[in-house]
Structures are given as structure tokens and as C-alpha cells.
Amino acid sequence: MDEVDDQYTPGDVESAVETYWDDADAYEATKEAHADDPAFFFVDGPPYTSGQMHLGTAWNKTLKDAVIRHKRMTGHRVTDRPGYDMHGLPIEVKVEEELGFESKRDIEEYGMEAFIDECKRFAEENREAMDEDFQSIGVWMDWDDPYETISPEYMEAAWWAFQRVDERGLVEQGKRSVNYCPRCQTAIAANEVEYDEITSPSIYVKFPLREKEGSLVIWTTTPWTIPANTFVAVDGEMTYQAVRAEKGGEEEVLYVAEPCVEDVLKKGRYEDYEVVDEFSGEELVGWTYDNPLGPHLNEVADFEGAGEVYTADYVEADRTGLVHSAPGHGQEDFARGEELGLDVYVPVDGRGEFTADAGDYAGTFVRDANDDIIADLDESGALLASGEHDHRYGHCWRCDTDIIFLATDQWFITVTDIKDELLENIEETEWYPQWARDNRFRDFVSDAPDWNISRQRYWGIPLPIWQADDGEWIVVGTREELAERVDQDVDPDEIDLHRPSVDPLTITEDGKTYERVPDVFDVWIDSSVATWGTIDYPSETDAHDELWPADWIVEAHDQTRGWFWSQLGMGTAAVGQAPYEEVMMHGFVNDEDGRKMSKSLGNIVTPEEAIDRAGRDPLRAYLLSHDQQGVDLSFEWNGLGEMQSTLNIFWNVFRFPLPYMELDGYDPADADLDDGDLTVVDEWVLSRLQTVEAEAADAWENYEVSDALNAVLDFLTEDVSRFYVKAIRERMWEEEDSASKRGAYATLSTVLEETIRLLAPFTPYLAERMYQHLDGSATTVHALSYPEPDETLRNEELERNMAVLRDVEEAAANARQQGGRKLRWPVQRVVVASDDDEVADAVESLADLLAERVNARAIDVVGEFDELLERANPEMGVIGPAFGADAQKVMEAVQGKTRAEVESGIEVDGETYDLDDEMISYEAEPPAHISGADFEGGTVYVDTELTDEIEAEGYARDVIRRIQEMRKQLDLDVDSVIDTAVDVADDRIAEFVDRHRDVVAEETRTREFTTGDVGSEDEWALVEEWEVEDVRVTIGVGPVDA
RNA sequence: GGGCCAAUAGCUCAGUCAGGUUGAGCGCUCGGCUGAUAACCGGGAGGUCCGCGGUUCAAAUCCGCGUUGGCCCA
């Protein structure tokens, strides 16, 4: 890996470095180097093992990697165990698909154990692929030993935590109306429900009153919930009207909220109506009615309090103003039913099919019964109207089946009991960005309902709950405890905690037998204990005692509701505190239009493609150069290409001094700033380096990772490449050893070596490649320390002055361009006019450097440039009225005259006019041969007037340039010697070149320099004809044999 | 339907917390430099700072109402 390519080729750099890291055990050496440093407990948010790395996960892991590398370089022993989330419904669903299953019945037939083995195989295969993906972008984590949520130690961490929660009395069993996926046949968490637009039935139904004439009218989009109807809700404050409505010669009485009467009657196609009575909602309370499907059902909700009207705050003056309520199916209905002390009636089983209670509909999947129910309602005359309704409705995130609400037996962590504690614990954490905590997160936590943690599935951590017939339960916390308490023989070191092995175990205590609750944990429980699980607590305790809680975690903003929350909930419920101290939140990668990448839009860019096209370091730097705190990234190929170009500039800066140092036998690893003379540019660039190091340190401090990266990259392109390298080029070309050259070598070596370390966390391959070439005394650059500013090298005044010089230089280039004089040709003088003393002082202090850079014989600094000429500009608004028909001629005569000329009178057609002051305005302009350009602190004037001497030097420079070009074409070594002949077609110009023949010869390493006829082409290795300022110049070049 | 975030040059983004002449890179174009050379530098063109309203001497920035996109919730 020692040959330095002319071109920065990321692929070559990266594969060479990868091999080197493997051979040198660089990762291990890095950890070893920081083994005794203070701890930094990072916890990896475990990616789910059902997919592969995409740009979002690549960003996530790259950011983690950069921070870990930086923490190591600033002296920390970093916990870097990567993790994988390997349980859960998504994997079950994928395996079911592979095996062609349609329901839980297929799984039971296939065998639970075999199915779980398949899930495990699936998760592990994916995990291995993801291991490789993450390593392919240079992520240095402990890939030999990732934590897996399926390991016995990890599962035990969840059991242990859950036992703590139970001890605090925060575990509750109960019927709740939950989101239920009828295909997966399990409750799913609210955040596992996705919403989409669907079309549902929309029916208006008459519930006949028992003790009065007429019917209550309700509206619903779920006809299948009518068999479970338990009460009708009204708004106590609203006015309801009894309406006698007429259709087809028949009359009936309908009860509807007053604002809805007209709409309802129109829907029912009534021909006429009359309001016969009015009630407040309160007055309706207690009225009784019959379920209109009664004759079709074996059972209706007819227990104490059912079939009556109640108030509820979820009623609105929408549709009918009366709400059909079924606590067995609706969450609000459930909550209100509970308040009212009503039983929960559910004529639906776990497969989503009606039970025998539902009579005619028994055995039918609920939604499939909709049509029959509507038909039956219609037949009995209870259907007032029927149509369709488009609305957003939830479906299962994994299998897309529309969810139903079902009151089922579930287990909960009652986080609503510890709301205050949760909110207090949020205050203890620092978030980057802070608004994520104070707005998003706090809102979410405030609104969080009790956490349903039970799933009626297979591939997960089994609930460690054993329950007796009387409802009492025991929660087991560890494998050890399990072995001690269960009736069967269990080896705690051998047992696999997965189902079905734990299912048959029983506990007998105090004469009662407890059986295991067959559910598994919600998969969010798994990752919620990652801070314990990653250090194998409770089976190992040392690391936990030292490290816990986590110092820092980082994930994308979707995890506010996910991992950030689940960890806070579990940490607070189990041990009373948040398991992390600092949280960083990054964004998502969208496409270039800011749209989500998706298969259906066909706009997915894979990390592999990005690496193929640009490289790993460029991809990493590209991802890390954008805001890392809460904001999304619009991925764009051009941007990635730009980053590659930027790194290429770094590459060029890196390799630029190498040939010279090699010629001189200079070893950059031994660079010493005390050896050789430092010029003002050396001092300046070293000062800038310290400033950039301070900026980077500040940025890292606040996890402003992109600011740290961009500060260094800007320094490299703006200061080092654009300015410093240009400034020291001539010193590098000096053939003899010199103090000045050694100063430049030492400075550039220092800048490179420290910049490499500054960039190491971002572009680890490139940094390693450069470090190994320049120095290589350490096994790896990543084991070194991060550069810190040395205040003795910092000179803020010099930095300010140089900033002024650069402004002036830019303006001078502008003025030159206006004056048509290229930089290669010297100018007599450059005048800097400024009324700002600081600017003047800055320019004067750096006058020599400025003269060199703008190629001027002299630099003059003045307060005001007194050679300007004022040119007249006619004010036609005044001249027009004053001179009438002659105004046009006056204008032409005045235009561009000097003040003196105007004041001595303007002559038009032989007549002289005196003009008033207000007729003319003046603009100050430089005289001929001088062009000016403004900069922030004043104006720069460049005097481009030619003299023989300037012309002679200009042509000589042009000839030198051509000869150098030809040396390059001949691919000659930098130090090889040539013979040169130059034939200039114009005698005057030929003489100019001849004046500088010694300079030309020296600059081009020419031994024998001849002017005049070049002679036969055969005598030269290369003969070229050039046009220099319209003069033909023929040049012959031939290497001198050594 | 609700909460949060974003919208600035053709493109990607700074600037918004702390109100005071909108900036960079890329791209385009013209020019320059060059033994870093398939690199590099400068000039120019290019903006209703998403829209509307408000506060203020002054708004990209603060406030309100919308639009579009992203995340989350219902």
C-alpha cells in the first residue's frame, strides 16, 4: 500500500486498508490502546433482522462509528457491542410466507418448535448478512460478539426487568379493547398499526325503544359490531328531537340529535316529517331498547345495565348524534363501559370469527358477516339507510390485514400510574436536538396509554408469568430462579427459554399450582432492556455496576415512539430511572425530491450502489456532512460526487509534497517545526489549524458532527489547498537544502498529520492510508489521540490580517481581469485604498506576501486614491427642461467629461453653456491603465501599464510555462535535466526572452539553452509550436542522458 | 383529525435560537493558474428566502393562518 496513486481512487484505498486492518489487527490494537481510559457506555439500538442495510441504517451506523472513533481518540474506553433485534411478529410473518401458511392453525400443525427453529434460522441468516453490510462501511464495533435478543442472557435481562416491574405493582392483567390482527391472531401494539384509506359500509340503523314508540337512530361503519352492542351513547348537553317521519304512507317516530335531523331524514328518503318532541341528552339516559339483530342471535348483551342509553364525551353532533357502543370492540366504548361498570360482551373468538352466541353468524369471520347483517337489518325494517364511507383505517404493519378492536385478556405495564415519574425522568436526559425531547417526546409520553406487553404468538421472549386458577401470579426473574421454583428438573445453564420448552413447566407453592401464561412479550420489550442486555446483566454484574446507565444512544426520529420510549418506560417502571443520559436523534434518508424511498416509487438507492459509484469514505463523509440532528437528508448523486471531489483535493494536498520530500530524503514523520524557518504563511496556516481544532472540539462537544467535519473540510479546501499550497510551491522547488524549505516541509507535514487525525472518525480508510504513508509508527491512526489546539501556535491577529489579504487578493484578481492582464505578467503596482486602519495595517504587514501573490512590483496603501478622475453623468431630469430641444446634444457633450472640463463650460455647436451643479453628477473612475475592484474594506487598484521590463518578464514566464508543459508531456522526472531550444517569430519578443535566458534555463532545469532556429525535429524528443500573445514560438526539448 | 420537523439560486445546503445589505459548494458561462495537472483559482449570470396576514423603524429570522414534503399519533 505504499505506492501513492496520482488519482484518489476510493475503491483501491479502501480495499488496501481493509486488508491492512485485518493483517495488523488494527481494531484490536485500537481498543487495546484505550483499555485503561475512562468508560464511555454506548448502547447500539438493535436493528431488526428482517431486512438488509439501507441508506438509513448505513447513516445510523456510520454516525455511531464516527462518534465511537472520536470518543476513543479523545481517551475513552468505549462499549461498542452491536446488537440485533431478532424476535417478533415481523419475522414470524416472513417465515409463514416462506412456508405458505395462512393462519395460526398451520403453525400448530407444523409444530411450534419446528416453526420457532425456522424463525431462529431466518433471524440468524439475516443477522450474518447485516454483519457484513455494516462492516463494509467501516463500522468498527465488536462484530465477533454482538448481542442478540434471542440469547439466554439477553432474554433473562427482560425477565429480570419485568420482575422488577411486577414488584413495583405495575403489572396488570385484564380485558382491554386492543388492536387485534385477526390473521396473526394476536393483539398488536398501537405503533404496529398502519393507517390507510379504505372503503367501509356506512349504515344508519334503528334501535327500537322498549317502553316508548319509535327508535333511536345510530350510524356505524362496522355492522359486525352490532351483535355486541351494549349501550347507546348521547351527549348530555345536546338537544334530541323526536320526529314523526312519513314514507310510502307509513309513519314512524325517530330519535335524532337536532342538528342531524334533516340529514338523517334525507338519507332515509322520507317524504315528510314533523318534530313532535324535544329532549336533552340527559333526559334520554336510562331509556331502554332492543338489539335489532336480536332474532338472529343466540345471545345479546342483556346483563344489568345493558341495552340502555348513557352519556359519553365521545359523542358529537355528527351523522345522528347517537353512538352505538360495544365495549368488546371499541376502545372508547370500552373505557366508558368500564366507568359505567358494564360487563364486556364479546361474541367473537381469537380467530376473528363469531362464536355460537352470535347465532346465525356463528363461525363467520366478522367482516364477512357485514353483508348478511345489513340484509337482515333491511329485512326487519331496522335499516334506515346504507351506503359506503371512505376513511382511514388501521391495518397490521406486517401482513396488511385490517385490524379489529377486540376486548381480550392481556397483560399490561401500567405506565399511566407512573406518568409523573416518567416525565421527571425525561428531565434528567439530554437530547440532541433539544426540541426532540421538549416537544415530541414529552407530548408522546404524556399521552401514552398503558403498555400492552402480551402477544398471543410464538417467536418471542415468553412471558415469565405463572398463574394459578384463582388468578394469583408469580413472575420469575432469572434462569436460576426458574430452576429453583419449578416442579420439573431444569438445568439453568442449559435451558432455552423459548417456547415451547418453558410451556409445560409448573410451579407449586403453598398448595397452589401455577401454570405458565402462554403469551410472549411484545417485541418492544426486547429492545427496551438493551442497556442491561448488552452487558449481560443480571447474569454478569461487574460491567453493570460500573457502566449503567448508558452515556449515549442515537437513532432516527421514528424511535421517539419506539426505542427512546420503550427504554424510558421500562427503565422507569423497573428501576425508577431512564436507562440513558444522552440521546441523539438523526433523520431519514429520502430521495432527491425529499420523498421517502420506496419500492412503489422506484426511487431506492442502495448503499452498495453508492459505494460502487463513489466509495465508502465519500459516502460516509456525505452522510455525515449534513445536519445530524433531527433533519432528513435528501440523497443526491451530485452531492455524493462533490464529496468525492472534496476528498480528492485532500488527496492532492497529501501527495503534493511527497516527491520533493523524497528527493530531499525528508521524512514527514520526523517533522519538527523548530527545524527550518517559518514564514508568515506557515505561521498563519498553523494558527488556522489550531482554530479549526478548537471549532471541531466545540462541535463534537455538542454532537454537531457535521459541523466538525465541515470545519475540517473547509480548512483543507479553502486554506490549505487554495492558499497555503499555492504559497509554498516555490519553496518546495528549491533544489538546494534551505531553512525555508525545511520550514515548509515541517509545516505541511504537521498540517497533514493533524488533519488526517481530525478526519479519521469520518473517513477512516482514507485517513489510515495517508497516515501509514506519512508515518505509520502506530499500528493504526485510529489508536492515536484527537488533535487539540496548541494556543502557543495561535495568532488571531495574523488570521484576521490574512483574511484581509485574501479579500484584497480576490479584488486584485478581479481588477486584473477587467484590465485584461493575466497573473503571469507582473504589474507595476497595486494600490489598496481603505479608510479602515485595521485594513491598512493588515495590508502593510503582509505587503511582501501580497506583492508575491498578486505579482506586483509594489504595494501602495492609501486612505484615498488621488488619481481617480471624476466623470460627468448628465442628470436628464434637470437638463431636459432647461435646454429643451438642445438637451440631447448637451447630454452627449457632457457625458464622460471631467469636473474641470465641465466647470470650464460645455461647448455645443460653437456655443458655450454653463451648467448648474444639479445638472451633473460625478462618478470617480480610475484613469486608463488602472482598473479597480471593491472589497469589503475598500478598493483595490491595479496599474497594468506595460514597460519593456514587464513585457520581457511576462514573455519569459510564458515560455517557461510552455517548456514545463512539454516536460510534463514527455513524462520526465521532476529533477531530470534537459536541453532546450526556443525560436520566437518576432525579433522584439525574441530579445525579451533572451534577456531572461538564465531564469528560463534554471526554472526548467535546462543544461544547454539555445535561441533562434530550433533545427530538425529529429534532434529533439519533442518539438511544439505555441501561440504566445499572438506570437509564434517554436520550442524543442530533449532530455540529457544521465 | 392532532403533534413535531422542514421549505432560501437550476441542484444540495448554511444563515433562523439572539430581527439590521441572503451566503457557500455543485452546475452554467467567461477568464486565469499550473511539475497537486483527468487537479486548482477568479469574474459573471442566476433569489417573490413556499404563500397570505400580523408585530416592528426594520422580518428569511418573531407571531398567526394556509400549501407541500417527512416522522409520529388517532
XYZ file of N, CA, C and O in Angstrom, chain A residues 215-302:
352
model
N -87.752 4.693 17.490
C -86.422 4.090 17.520
C -85.335 5.150 17.689
O -85.478 6.277 17.227
N -84.247 4.733 18.317
C -83.035 5.550 18.319
C -82.324 5.265 16.999
O -82.281 4.110 16.555
N -81.762 6.303 16.368
C -81.048 6.068 15.098
C -79.540 6.228 15.340
O -79.104 7.258 15.854
N -78.826 5.178 14.990
C -77.363 5.249 15.130
C -76.717 5.062 13.753
O -77.355 4.603 12.803
N -75.434 5.446 13.693
C -74.689 5.278 12.432
C -73.426 4.492 12.739
O -72.792 4.682 13.793
N -73.049 3.583 11.859
C -71.801 2.845 12.069
C -71.165 2.439 10.737
O -71.855 2.342 9.716
N -69.849 2.229 10.795
C -69.141 1.701 9.618
C -68.733 0.246 9.854
O -68.046 -0.348 9.034
N -69.122 -0.276 11.011
C -68.770 -1.668 11.316
C -70.017 -2.437 11.719
O -70.268 -2.673 12.903
N -70.827 -2.839 10.724
C -72.062 -3.577 11.036
C -71.794 -4.797 11.915
O -72.620 -5.135 12.769
N -70.617 -5.388 11.770
C -70.342 -6.629 12.514
C -70.238 -6.409 14.020
O -70.222 -7.366 14.784
N -70.168 -5.152 14.448
C -70.099 -4.920 15.893
C -71.490 -4.806 16.530
O -71.604 -4.742 17.749
N -72.541 -4.789 15.709
C -73.888 -4.618 16.271
C -74.297 -5.796 17.171
O -74.919 -5.584 18.219
N -73.916 -7.038 16.830
C -74.251 -8.127 17.762
C -73.693 -7.895 19.165
O -74.238 -8.422 20.138
N -72.622 -7.134 19.277
C -72.010 -6.911 20.586
C -72.488 -5.614 21.231
O -71.978 -5.215 22.268
N -73.477 -4.961 20.613
C -73.934 -3.672 21.168
C -74.340 -3.824 22.622
O -75.058 -4.755 22.988
N -73.871 -2.867 23.430
C -74.151 -2.934 24.854
C -74.895 -1.694 25.348
O -75.709 -1.766 26.256
N -74.599 -0.564 24.751
C -75.370 0.643 25.104
C -75.314 1.632 23.948
O -74.569 1.443 22.991
N -76.162 2.672 24.072
C -76.142 3.761 23.098
C -75.748 5.025 23.854
O -76.251 5.275 24.946
N -74.790 5.775 23.259
C -74.289 6.958 23.939
C -74.875 8.226 23.329
O -75.066 8.319 22.122
N -75.146 9.193 24.202
C -75.625 10.510 23.759
C -74.794 11.583 24.447
O -74.070 11.299 25.397
N -74.913 12.799 23.930
C -74.280 13.948 24.571
C -75.316 14.568 25.503
O -76.383 15.005 25.044
N -75.009 14.609 26.776
C -75.972 15.085 27.757
C -76.472 16.498 27.487
O -77.603 16.835 27.797
N -75.622 17.313 26.896
C -75.972 18.724 26.679
C -76.751 18.949 25.384
O -77.356 19.989 25.196
N -76.660 17.992 24.485
C -77.239 18.210 23.164
C -78.764 18.054 23.200
O -79.304 17.389 24.060
N -79.388 18.692 22.215
C -80.853 18.562 22.101
C -81.172 17.445 21.099
O -80.597 17.393 20.019
N -82.094 16.575 21.512
C -82.536 15.486 20.616
C -84.006 15.700 20.300
O -84.765 16.167 21.157
N -84.348 15.377 19.075
C -85.746 15.576 18.690
C -86.404 14.245 18.351
O -85.781 13.354 17.770
N -87.660 14.144 18.744
C -88.494 13.017 18.298
C -89.205 13.494 17.044
O -89.842 14.538 17.053
N -89.052 12.745 15.978
C -89.568 13.182 14.684
C -90.558 12.129 14.174
O -90.248 10.932 14.162
N -91.728 12.590 13.810
C -92.659 11.647 13.167
C -92.401 11.752 11.668
O -92.634 12.791 11.058
N -91.897 10.679 11.122
C -91.494 10.711 9.716
C -92.399 9.835 8.879
O -92.895 8.811 9.350
N -92.577 10.255 7.629
C -93.532 9.559 6.777
C -92.872 9.111 5.485
O -92.119 9.852 4.852
N -93.127 7.859 5.140
C -92.609 7.332 3.867
C -93.569 6.253 3.375
O -93.952 5.368 4.133
N -93.958 6.325 2.097
C -94.834 5.309 1.500
C -96.114 5.108 2.295
O -96.596 3.983 2.439
N -96.612 6.184 2.858
C -97.883 6.094 3.578
C -97.755 5.566 4.989
O -98.745 5.432 5.711
N -96.528 5.226 5.397
C -96.371 4.749 6.772
C -95.637 5.775 7.614
O -94.824 6.535 7.103
N -95.918 5.776 8.902
C -95.302 6.736 9.804
C -94.510 6.018 10.876
O -94.863 4.909 11.285
N -93.441 6.648 11.323
C -92.712 6.103 12.470
C -92.008 7.248 13.204
O -91.819 8.322 12.639
N -91.669 6.981 14.448
C -91.022 8.014 15.252
C -89.522 7.699 15.360
O -89.144 6.571 15.672
N -88.705 8.706 15.067
C -87.252 8.536 15.105
C -86.655 9.536 16.085
O -87.103 10.683 16.151
N -85.639 9.098 16.844
C -84.940 9.999 17.753
C -83.555 10.289 17.190
O -82.763 9.362 16.966
N -83.292 11.570 16.959
C -82.042 12.005 16.332
C -81.645 13.337 16.960
O -82.518 14.093 17.394
N -80.315 13.596 17.012
C -79.864 14.892 17.526
C -80.393 16.001 16.622
O -80.436 15.832 15.402
N -80.731 17.099 17.214
C -81.399 18.166 16.465
C -80.635 18.619 15.215
O -81.236 18.722 14.148
N -79.314 18.844 15.296
C -78.605 19.317 14.089
C -78.549 18.262 12.978
O -78.178 18.583 11.850
N -78.912 17.018 13.299
C -78.760 15.947 12.315
C -80.071 15.542 11.663
O -80.092 14.731 10.734
N -81.175 16.078 12.168
C -82.490 15.610 11.739
C -82.653 15.622 10.222
O -83.013 14.624 9.600
N -82.352 16.768 9.639
C -82.615 16.898 8.215
C -81.825 15.885 7.393
O -82.349 15.228 6.504
N -80.523 15.778 7.734
C -79.660 14.841 7.009
C -80.150 13.407 7.115
O -80.194 12.669 6.139
N -80.506 13.020 8.335
C -80.922 11.632 8.552
C -82.190 11.335 7.763
O -82.302 10.291 7.117
N -83.129 12.255 7.772
C -84.376 12.004 7.063
C -84.166 11.958 5.556
O -84.818 11.205 4.847
N -83.225 12.750 5.101
C -82.919 12.711 3.667
C -82.284 11.369 3.304
O -82.651 10.734 2.323
N -81.357 10.925 4.146
C -80.707 9.629 3.908
C -81.757 8.514 3.859
O -81.657 7.574 3.069
N -82.741 8.631 4.734
C -83.770 7.587 4.802
C -84.872 7.761 3.752
O -85.830 6.997 3.740
N -84.712 8.783 2.894
C -85.684 9.057 1.826
C -87.117 9.202 2.362
O -88.081 8.674 1.805
N -87.246 9.879 3.487
C -88.588 10.133 3.999
C -89.205 11.268 3.205
O -88.509 12.198 2.777
N -90.520 11.172 3.049
C -91.185 12.173 2.221
C -91.552 13.407 3.038
O -91.580 14.509 2.529
N -91.812 13.182 4.310
C -92.234 14.314 5.135
C -91.958 13.986 6.593
O -91.813 12.820 6.950
N -91.848 15.039 7.391
C -91.673 14.765 8.803
C -92.173 15.940 9.627
O -92.384 17.049 9.108
N -92.353 15.643 10.921
C -92.777 16.710 11.828
C -92.126 16.425 13.180
O -92.045 15.270 13.614
N -91.587 17.487 13.790
C -90.973 17.329 15.091
C -92.076 17.262 16.133
O -92.906 18.157 16.214
N -92.089 16.165 16.912
C -93.173 16.022 17.874
C -92.740 16.247 19.315
O -93.572 16.453 20.188
N -91.426 16.170 19.559
C -90.993 16.384 20.943
C -89.504 16.725 20.958
O -88.811 16.513 19.962
N -89.036 17.227 22.085
C -87.616 17.583 22.219
C -87.125 17.159 23.583
O -87.830 17.328 24.586
N -85.886 16.618 23.640
C -85.307 16.192 24.917
C -83.850 16.623 24.948
O -83.197 16.712 23.911
N -83.365 16.820 26.165
C -81.920 16.963 26.270
C -81.346 15.553 26.332
O -82.067 14.580 26.615
N -80.046 15.448 26.060
C -79.408 14.134 26.135
C -79.600 13.494 27.490
O -79.898 12.302 27.604
N -79.484 14.325 28.527
C -79.642 13.803 29.873
C -80.995 13.105 30.058
O -81.097 12.107 30.761
N -81.985 13.661 29.411
C -83.331 13.105 29.589
C -83.470 11.732 28.936
O -84.345 10.957 29.285
N -82.625 11.460 27.981
C -82.711 10.156 27.307
C -82.052 9.052 28.128
O -82.304 7.868 27.908
N -81.186 9.450 29.050
C -80.429 8.453 29.805
C -81.377 7.513 30.536
O -82.337 7.949 31.186
N -81.088 6.199 30.390
C -81.917 5.220 31.071
C -82.993 4.620 30.169
O -83.596 3.608 30.525
N -83.244 5.238 29.035
C -84.209 4.660 28.092
C -83.662 3.298 27.640
O -82.457 3.131 27.488
N -84.527 2.363 27.397
C -84.077 1.026 27.005
C -84.505 0.718 25.574
O -85.475 1.291 25.074
N -83.741 -0.156 24.950
C -84.039 -0.505 23.553
C -83.666 -1.966 23.322
O -82.993 -2.597 24.150
N -84.065 -2.496 22.182
C -83.723 -3.871 21.824
C -82.677 -3.866 20.713
O -82.690 -2.998 19.845
N -81.791 -4.856 20.761
C -80.828 -5.014 19.668
C -81.595 -5.458 18.429
O -82.280 -6.478 18.455
N -81.532 -4.703 17.356
C -82.362 -5.019 16.188
C -82.009 -6.362 15.543
O -82.771 -6.883 14.747
N -80.834 -6.902 15.877
C -80.458 -8.211 15.316
C -80.906 -9.347 16.227
O -80.660 -10.517 15.921
N -81.545 -9.013 17.325
C -81.929 -9.978 18.350
C -82.405 -11.340 17.815
O -81.877 -12.382 18.219
N -83.360 -11.346 16.917
C -83.904 -12.635 16.444
C -82.852 -13.528 15.775
O -83.034 -14.737 15.679
N -81.740 -12.924 15.322
C -80.716 -13.723 14.622
C -79.638 -14.213 15.577
O -78.748 -14.960 15.170
N -79.657 -13.729 16.817
C -78.563 -14.020 17.744
C -79.007 -14.990 18.817
O -80.195 -15.022 19.173
N -78.085 -15.796 19.324
C -78.406 -16.663 20.453
C -78.335 -15.893 21.761
O -78.936 -16.273 22.746
N -77.555 -14.860 21.759
C -77.244 -14.149 22.988
C -77.111 -12.668 22.633
O -76.591 -12.339 21.578
N -77.620 -11.781 23.487
C -77.300 -10.360 23.329
C -76.832 -9.868 24.682
O -76.976 -10.553 25.689
N -76.262 -8.646 24.689
C -75.834 -8.072 25.960
C -77.089 -7.700 26.725
O -77.710 -6.681 26.449
N -77.484 -8.554 27.673
C -78.736 -8.278 28.387
C -78.514 -8.307 29.889
O -79.417 -8.518 30.661
